[in-house]
């Protein structure tokens, strides 16, 4: 049966995803940035309260995946922290300025991760040579690649996803970006064995008092009175579809 991974941005969301049938959680902060490294407090609380596998993301900032020496040093320190806390895996990725995998740094990441399963995230979708990158990541021992097939959504990138699956059984190709209940069967029929979804929704803030003349964001269009959360019903629906397909 295919595995369902849910991207969660809080301990509460991680518990909800687990309760509704998720097989694994990618733990992040900052949904509007596409996912950043969670705080120490969130990491510790999730380790204490969630029993399914949790793979935190190691990403120091939004934007590209070509990091300064200081940013990369912080990433290695975060990886050591995840290892000390006992997480079974992590999600990360580094590229160089030419859109290739930064092999020296990825080797350092693999060494720091030790026994932890490493997922190379959607930095893969920004690389210049997907098939060549796949082979390099395989040689490094990366466990899986999260990808939309280098398109805006995994459904649009399904052709490349199929091609990558045909290359080899390792690393595992996990389809992500726009994966929902209404298109899940497309991926299952294509031979995708791991599926990644945010299963998300924006919920209104419980704040009754609001100051309309002030914003804490540099984005003038940001809605600071909405909160991103896992939609438990969506997780349950996807899990049901995966389970039925396996039969």
mmCIF file of C-alpha atoms in Angstrom:
data_model
loop_
_atom_site.group_PDB
_atom_site.id
_atom_site.type_symbol
_atom_site.label_atom_id
_atom_site.label_comp_id
_atom_site.label_asym_id
_atom_site.label_seq_id
_atom_site.Cartn_x
_atom_site.Cartn_y
_atom_site.Cartn_z
ATOM 1 C CA UNK A 1 0.000 0.000 0.000
ATOM 2 C CA UNK A 2 1.235 3.493 -0.823
ATOM 3 C CA UNK A 3 2.452 5.645 2.047
ATOM 4 C CA UNK A 4 0.760 8.968 2.852
ATOM 5 C CA UNK A 5 2.963 11.766 4.204
ATOM 6 C CA UNK A 6 1.330 14.944 5.514
ATOM 7 C CA UNK A 7 3.138 18.270 5.806
ATOM 8 C CA UNK A 8 2.414 19.800 9.230
ATOM 9 C CA UNK A 9 3.268 23.217 10.643
ATOM 10 C CA UNK A 10 2.546 22.672 14.337
ATOM 11 C CA UNK A 11 2.332 20.025 17.013
ATOM 12 C CA UNK A 12 -1.481 20.257 16.934
ATOM 13 C CA UNK A 13 -1.529 19.628 13.190
ATOM 14 C CA UNK A 14 0.846 16.697 13.567
ATOM 15 C CA UNK A 15 -1.446 15.088 16.141
ATOM 16 C CA UNK A 16 -4.469 15.648 13.900
ATOM 17 C CA UNK A 17 -2.723 14.135 10.883
ATOM 18 C CA UNK A 18 -1.723 11.100 12.929
ATOM 19 C CA UNK A 19 -5.244 10.647 14.276
ATOM 20 C CA UNK A 20 -6.711 10.752 10.758
ATOM 21 C CA UNK A 21 -4.412 8.090 9.349
ATOM 22 C CA UNK A 22 -1.225 9.749 8.086
ATOM 23 C CA UNK A 23 1.698 7.339 7.806
ATOM 24 C CA UNK A 24 4.429 9.925 8.215
ATOM 25 C CA UNK A 25 4.759 13.654 8.883
ATOM 26 C CA UNK A 26 7.033 16.251 7.380
ATOM 27 C CA UNK A 27 7.353 18.853 10.150
ATOM 28 C CA UNK A 28 7.915 22.471 9.127
ATOM 29 C CA UNK A 29 7.496 26.065 10.166
ATOM 30 C CA UNK A 30 6.467 29.031 7.975
ATOM 31 C CA UNK A 31 3.947 27.778 5.371
ATOM 32 C CA UNK A 32 4.155 30.976 3.327
ATOM 33 C CA UNK A 33 7.899 30.355 2.889
ATOM 34 C CA UNK A 34 7.317 26.799 1.694
ATOM 35 C CA UNK A 35 8.577 25.309 4.958
ATOM 36 C CA UNK A 36 11.455 26.224 7.284
ATOM 37 C CA UNK A 37 13.178 24.456 10.182
ATOM 38 C CA UNK A 38 10.809 24.160 13.164
ATOM 39 C CA UNK A 39 11.719 25.618 16.548
ATOM 40 C CA UNK A 40 13.292 23.523 19.281
ATOM 41 C CA UNK A 41 10.081 23.714 21.302
ATOM 42 C CA UNK A 42 7.970 22.354 18.445
ATOM 43 C CA UNK A 43 10.485 19.603 17.731
ATOM 44 C CA UNK A 44 10.531 18.448 21.340
ATOM 45 C CA UNK A 45 6.747 18.567 21.799
ATOM 46 C CA UNK A 46 6.178 16.570 18.607
ATOM 47 C CA UNK A 47 8.716 13.937 19.666
ATOM 48 C CA UNK A 48 6.818 13.581 22.936
ATOM 49 C CA UNK A 49 3.279 13.434 21.542
ATOM 50 C CA UNK A 50 3.424 11.917 18.049
ATOM 51 C CA UNK A 51 4.206 8.241 17.552
ATOM 52 C CA UNK A 52 4.264 7.880 13.745
ATOM 53 C CA UNK A 53 7.537 8.758 11.952
ATOM 54 C CA UNK A 54 8.254 12.490 11.816
ATOM 55 C CA UNK A 55 10.823 13.959 9.422
ATOM 56 C CA UNK A 56 11.531 17.646 10.144
ATOM 57 C CA UNK A 57 12.690 19.932 7.377
ATOM 58 C CA UNK A 58 16.132 21.531 7.630
ATOM 59 C CA UNK A 59 15.883 24.778 5.701
ATOM 60 C CA UNK A 60 17.184 28.011 7.259
ATOM 61 C CA UNK A 61 15.300 30.477 5.042
ATOM 62 C CA UNK A 62 12.933 30.774 2.130
ATOM 63 C CA UNK A 63 13.997 31.405 -1.444
ATOM 64 C CA UNK A 64 16.698 29.499 -3.299
ATOM 65 C CA UNK A 65 18.719 26.539 -2.061
ATOM 66 C CA UNK A 66 22.211 27.972 -2.524
ATOM 67 C CA UNK A 67 23.340 28.799 1.003
ATOM 68 C CA UNK A 68 26.034 30.943 2.589
ATOM 69 C CA UNK A 69 28.684 29.379 4.815
ATOM 70 C CA UNK A 70 26.848 30.628 7.892
ATOM 71 C CA UNK A 71 23.499 29.253 6.733
ATOM 72 C CA UNK A 72 25.005 25.888 5.934
ATOM 73 C CA UNK A 73 26.774 25.691 9.293
ATOM 74 C CA UNK A 74 23.411 26.278 10.976
ATOM 75 C CA UNK A 75 21.865 23.485 8.869
ATOM 76 C CA UNK A 76 24.498 21.011 10.034
ATOM 77 C CA UNK A 77 23.875 22.031 13.637
ATOM 78 C CA UNK A 78 20.121 21.530 13.164
ATOM 79 C CA UNK A 79 20.765 18.064 11.725
ATOM 80 C CA UNK A 80 22.845 17.144 14.774
ATOM 81 C CA UNK A 81 19.997 18.346 16.993
ATOM 82 C CA UNK A 82 17.463 16.191 15.113
ATOM 83 C CA UNK A 83 19.741 13.191 15.518
ATOM 84 C CA UNK A 84 20.112 13.854 19.255
ATOM 85 C CA UNK A 85 16.335 14.157 19.649
ATOM 86 C CA UNK A 86 15.849 10.772 18.017
ATOM 87 C CA UNK A 87 13.982 11.669 14.839
ATOM 88 C CA UNK A 88 14.086 8.861 12.257
ATOM 89 C CA UNK A 89 14.649 11.135 9.270
ATOM 90 C CA UNK A 90 14.929 14.643 7.914
ATOM 91 C CA UNK A 91 14.118 16.639 4.797
ATOM 92 C CA UNK A 92 16.643 18.972 3.180
ATOM 93 C CA UNK A 93 18.509 19.870 -0.009
ATOM 94 C CA UNK A 94 21.313 22.093 -1.289
ATOM 95 C CA UNK A 95 22.178 23.305 -4.771
ATOM 96 C CA UNK A 96 25.089 25.261 -6.179
ATOM 97 C CA UNK A 97 24.811 28.431 -8.255
ATOM 98 C CA UNK A 98 24.550 26.422 -11.487
ATOM 99 C CA UNK A 99 21.489 24.454 -10.391
ATOM 100 C CA UNK A 100 23.417 21.269 -9.655
ATOM 101 C CA UNK A 101 23.431 19.322 -6.393
ATOM 102 C CA UNK A 102 26.130 20.759 -4.132
ATOM 103 C CA UNK A 103 27.857 17.408 -3.749
ATOM 104 C CA UNK A 104 30.494 18.389 -1.138
ATOM 105 C CA UNK A 105 27.802 19.845 1.105
ATOM 106 C CA UNK A 106 25.393 16.960 0.555
ATOM 107 C CA UNK A 107 28.161 14.560 1.605
ATOM 108 C CA UNK A 108 28.555 16.574 4.795
ATOM 109 C CA UNK A 109 24.789 16.429 5.336
ATOM 110 C CA UNK A 110 24.749 12.651 4.887
ATOM 111 C CA UNK A 111 27.620 12.283 7.349
ATOM 112 C CA UNK A 112 25.907 14.521 9.916
ATOM 113 C CA UNK A 113 22.599 12.663 9.455
ATOM 114 C CA UNK A 114 24.195 9.280 10.092
ATOM 115 C CA UNK A 115 21.405 6.678 10.403
ATOM 116 C CA UNK A 116 18.613 9.184 9.711
ATOM 117 C CA UNK A 117 16.760 8.725 6.404
ATOM 118 C CA UNK A 118 17.389 11.797 4.251
ATOM 119 C CA UNK A 119 14.702 13.104 1.915
ATOM 120 C CA UNK A 120 15.924 15.525 -0.748
ATOM 121 C CA UNK A 121 13.087 18.031 -0.971
ATOM 122 C CA UNK A 122 11.784 20.137 -3.843
ATOM 123 C CA UNK A 123 15.145 21.740 -4.380
ATOM 124 C CA UNK A 124 15.118 18.866 -6.871
ATOM 125 C CA UNK A 125 12.480 20.742 -8.862
ATOM 126 C CA UNK A 126 14.868 23.675 -9.233
ATOM 127 C CA UNK A 127 17.817 21.618 -10.498
ATOM 128 C CA UNK A 128 19.068 21.890 -14.078
ATOM 129 C CA UNK A 129 19.346 18.157 -14.862
ATOM 130 C CA UNK A 130 16.721 16.018 -13.083
ATOM 131 C CA UNK A 131 17.896 12.605 -14.324
ATOM 132 C CA UNK A 132 21.533 13.371 -13.617
ATOM 133 C CA UNK A 133 20.593 14.744 -10.203
ATOM 134 C CA UNK A 134 18.568 11.600 -9.459
ATOM 135 C CA UNK A 135 21.632 9.447 -10.132
ATOM 136 C CA UNK A 136 23.878 11.647 -7.986
ATOM 137 C CA UNK A 137 21.441 11.499 -5.071
ATOM 138 C CA UNK A 138 21.216 7.735 -5.464
ATOM 139 C CA UNK A 139 24.994 7.448 -5.201
ATOM 140 C CA UNK A 140 24.922 9.539 -2.005
ATOM 141 C CA UNK A 141 22.448 7.195 -0.353
ATOM 142 C CA UNK A 142 19.515 9.618 -0.215
ATOM 143 C CA UNK A 143 16.385 7.697 0.811
ATOM 144 C CA UNK A 144 13.808 9.589 -1.261
ATOM 145 C CA UNK A 145 13.172 12.613 -3.435
ATOM 146 C CA UNK A 146 10.142 14.842 -2.984
ATOM 147 C CA UNK A 147 9.184 16.251 -6.367
ATOM 148 C CA UNK A 148 6.432 17.788 -8.449
ATOM 149 C CA UNK A 149 8.176 16.611 -11.605
ATOM 150 C CA UNK A 150 9.645 20.121 -12.000
ATOM 151 C CA UNK A 151 6.186 21.577 -12.648
ATOM 152 C CA UNK A 152 3.923 23.812 -10.585
ATOM 153 C CA UNK A 153 1.973 20.745 -9.497
ATOM 154 C CA UNK A 154 2.792 17.036 -9.347
ATOM 155 C CA UNK A 155 -0.161 16.318 -11.621
ATOM 156 C CA UNK A 156 1.379 18.491 -14.342
ATOM 157 C CA UNK A 157 4.771 16.892 -13.721
ATOM 158 C CA UNK A 158 3.527 13.316 -13.790
ATOM 159 C CA UNK A 159 5.440 12.481 -16.968
ATOM 160 C CA UNK A 160 8.824 13.190 -15.344
ATOM 161 C CA UNK A 161 7.706 11.454 -12.141
ATOM 162 C CA UNK A 162 6.987 8.309 -14.170
ATOM 163 C CA UNK A 163 10.379 8.583 -15.866
ATOM 164 C CA UNK A 164 12.159 8.879 -12.523
ATOM 165 C CA UNK A 165 10.301 5.876 -11.085
ATOM 166 C CA UNK A 166 11.367 3.845 -14.116
ATOM 167 C CA UNK A 167 15.037 4.727 -13.461
ATOM 168 C CA UNK A 168 15.427 2.778 -10.240
ATOM 169 C CA UNK A 169 13.698 1.768 -7.036
ATOM 170 C CA UNK A 170 16.016 3.986 -5.009
ATOM 171 C CA UNK A 171 15.812 6.768 -4.126
ATOM 172 C CA UNK A 172 12.036 6.505 -3.666
ATOM 173 C CA UNK A 173 10.145 9.101 -5.691
ATOM 174 C CA UNK A 174 7.539 10.849 -3.537
ATOM 175 C CA UNK A 175 5.033 12.986 -5.445
ATOM 176 C CA UNK A 176 4.122 16.298 -3.842
ATOM 177 C CA UNK A 177 2.537 19.685 -4.695
ATOM 178 C CA UNK A 178 -1.167 19.771 -5.328
ATOM 179 C CA UNK A 179 -1.720 16.163 -4.287
ATOM 180 C CA UNK A 180 -5.320 15.873 -3.117
ATOM 181 C CA UNK A 181 -8.107 13.312 -2.869
ATOM 182 C CA UNK A 182 -9.476 14.276 -6.298
ATOM 183 C CA UNK A 183 -6.265 13.348 -8.128
ATOM 184 C CA UNK A 184 -4.761 10.712 -5.848
ATOM 185 C CA UNK A 185 -5.663 7.805 -8.132
ATOM 186 C CA UNK A 186 -3.600 9.316 -10.974
ATOM 187 C CA UNK A 187 -0.456 8.928 -8.899
ATOM 188 C CA UNK A 188 -1.336 5.473 -7.636
ATOM 189 C CA UNK A 189 -1.960 4.267 -11.183
ATOM 190 C CA UNK A 190 1.399 5.750 -12.228
ATOM 191 C CA UNK A 191 3.188 3.568 -9.687
ATOM 192 C CA UNK A 192 3.883 6.267 -7.093
ATOM 193 C CA UNK A 193 4.437 4.522 -3.745
ATOM 194 C CA UNK A 194 4.758 7.609 -1.531
ATOM 195 C CA UNK A 195 2.455 10.626 -1.609
ATOM 196 C CA UNK A 196 3.010 13.997 0.029
ATOM 197 C CA UNK A 197 0.203 16.437 0.760
ATOM 198 C CA UNK A 198 -0.301 19.463 2.990
ATOM 199 C CA UNK A 199 -4.020 18.647 3.233
ATOM 200 C CA UNK A 200 -4.197 22.214 4.425
ATOM 201 C CA UNK A 201 -6.749 24.881 5.116
ATOM 202 C CA UNK A 202 -6.674 28.464 6.331
ATOM 203 C CA UNK A 203 -8.604 29.042 9.528
ATOM 204 C CA UNK A 204 -9.672 32.420 10.919
ATOM 205 C CA UNK A 205 -7.796 33.735 13.937
ATOM 206 C CA UNK A 206 -9.677 33.660 17.261
ATOM 207 C CA UNK A 207 -8.627 37.278 17.851
ATOM 208 C CA UNK A 208 -11.649 39.497 18.434
ATOM 209 C CA UNK A 209 -9.654 42.730 18.700
ATOM 210 C CA UNK A 210 -7.874 43.675 15.496
ATOM 211 C CA UNK A 211 -5.875 46.772 14.618
ATOM 212 C CA UNK A 212 -6.668 47.486 10.966
ATOM 213 C CA UNK A 213 -4.052 50.233 10.678
ATOM 214 C CA UNK A 214 -1.014 48.099 11.510
ATOM 215 C CA UNK A 215 0.703 45.068 9.992
ATOM 216 C CA UNK A 216 3.553 42.915 11.242
ATOM 217 C CA UNK A 217 4.299 41.660 7.723
ATOM 218 C CA UNK A 218 6.358 43.125 4.906
ATOM 219 C CA UNK A 219 3.729 41.715 2.530
ATOM 220 C CA UNK A 220 0.958 44.307 2.209
ATOM 221 C CA UNK A 221 -1.508 41.616 1.114
ATOM 222 C CA UNK A 222 -0.784 39.216 3.971
ATOM 223 C CA UNK A 223 -3.755 38.165 6.077
ATOM 224 C CA UNK A 224 -2.337 38.029 9.575
ATOM 225 C CA UNK A 225 -5.631 36.861 10.997
ATOM 226 C CA UNK A 226 -5.594 33.493 9.231
ATOM 227 C CA UNK A 227 -3.804 30.372 10.407
ATOM 228 C CA UNK A 228 -2.697 27.404 8.339
ATOM 229 C CA UNK A 229 -3.794 24.024 9.654
ATOM 230 C CA UNK A 230 -4.211 20.428 8.560
ATOM 231 C CA UNK A 231 -7.680 19.482 7.386
ATOM 232 C CA UNK A 232 -8.262 16.210 9.195
ATOM 233 C CA UNK A 233 -11.190 15.219 6.995
ATOM 234 C CA UNK A 234 -8.989 15.603 3.917
ATOM 235 C CA UNK A 235 -6.293 13.385 5.441
ATOM 236 C CA UNK A 236 -8.870 10.721 6.299
ATOM 237 C CA UNK A 237 -10.336 10.832 2.786
ATOM 238 C CA UNK A 238 -6.930 10.399 1.156
ATOM 239 C CA UNK A 239 -6.038 7.552 3.486
ATOM 240 C CA UNK A 240 -9.298 5.808 2.579
ATOM 241 C CA UNK A 241 -8.551 6.135 -1.142
ATOM 242 C CA UNK A 242 -5.024 4.742 -0.682
ATOM 243 C CA UNK A 243 -6.331 1.827 1.371
ATOM 244 C CA UNK A 244 -9.070 0.953 -1.134
ATOM 245 C CA UNK A 245 -6.631 1.108 -4.035
ATOM 246 C CA UNK A 246 -4.349 -1.398 -2.303
ATOM 247 C CA UNK A 247 -7.210 -3.907 -2.244
#
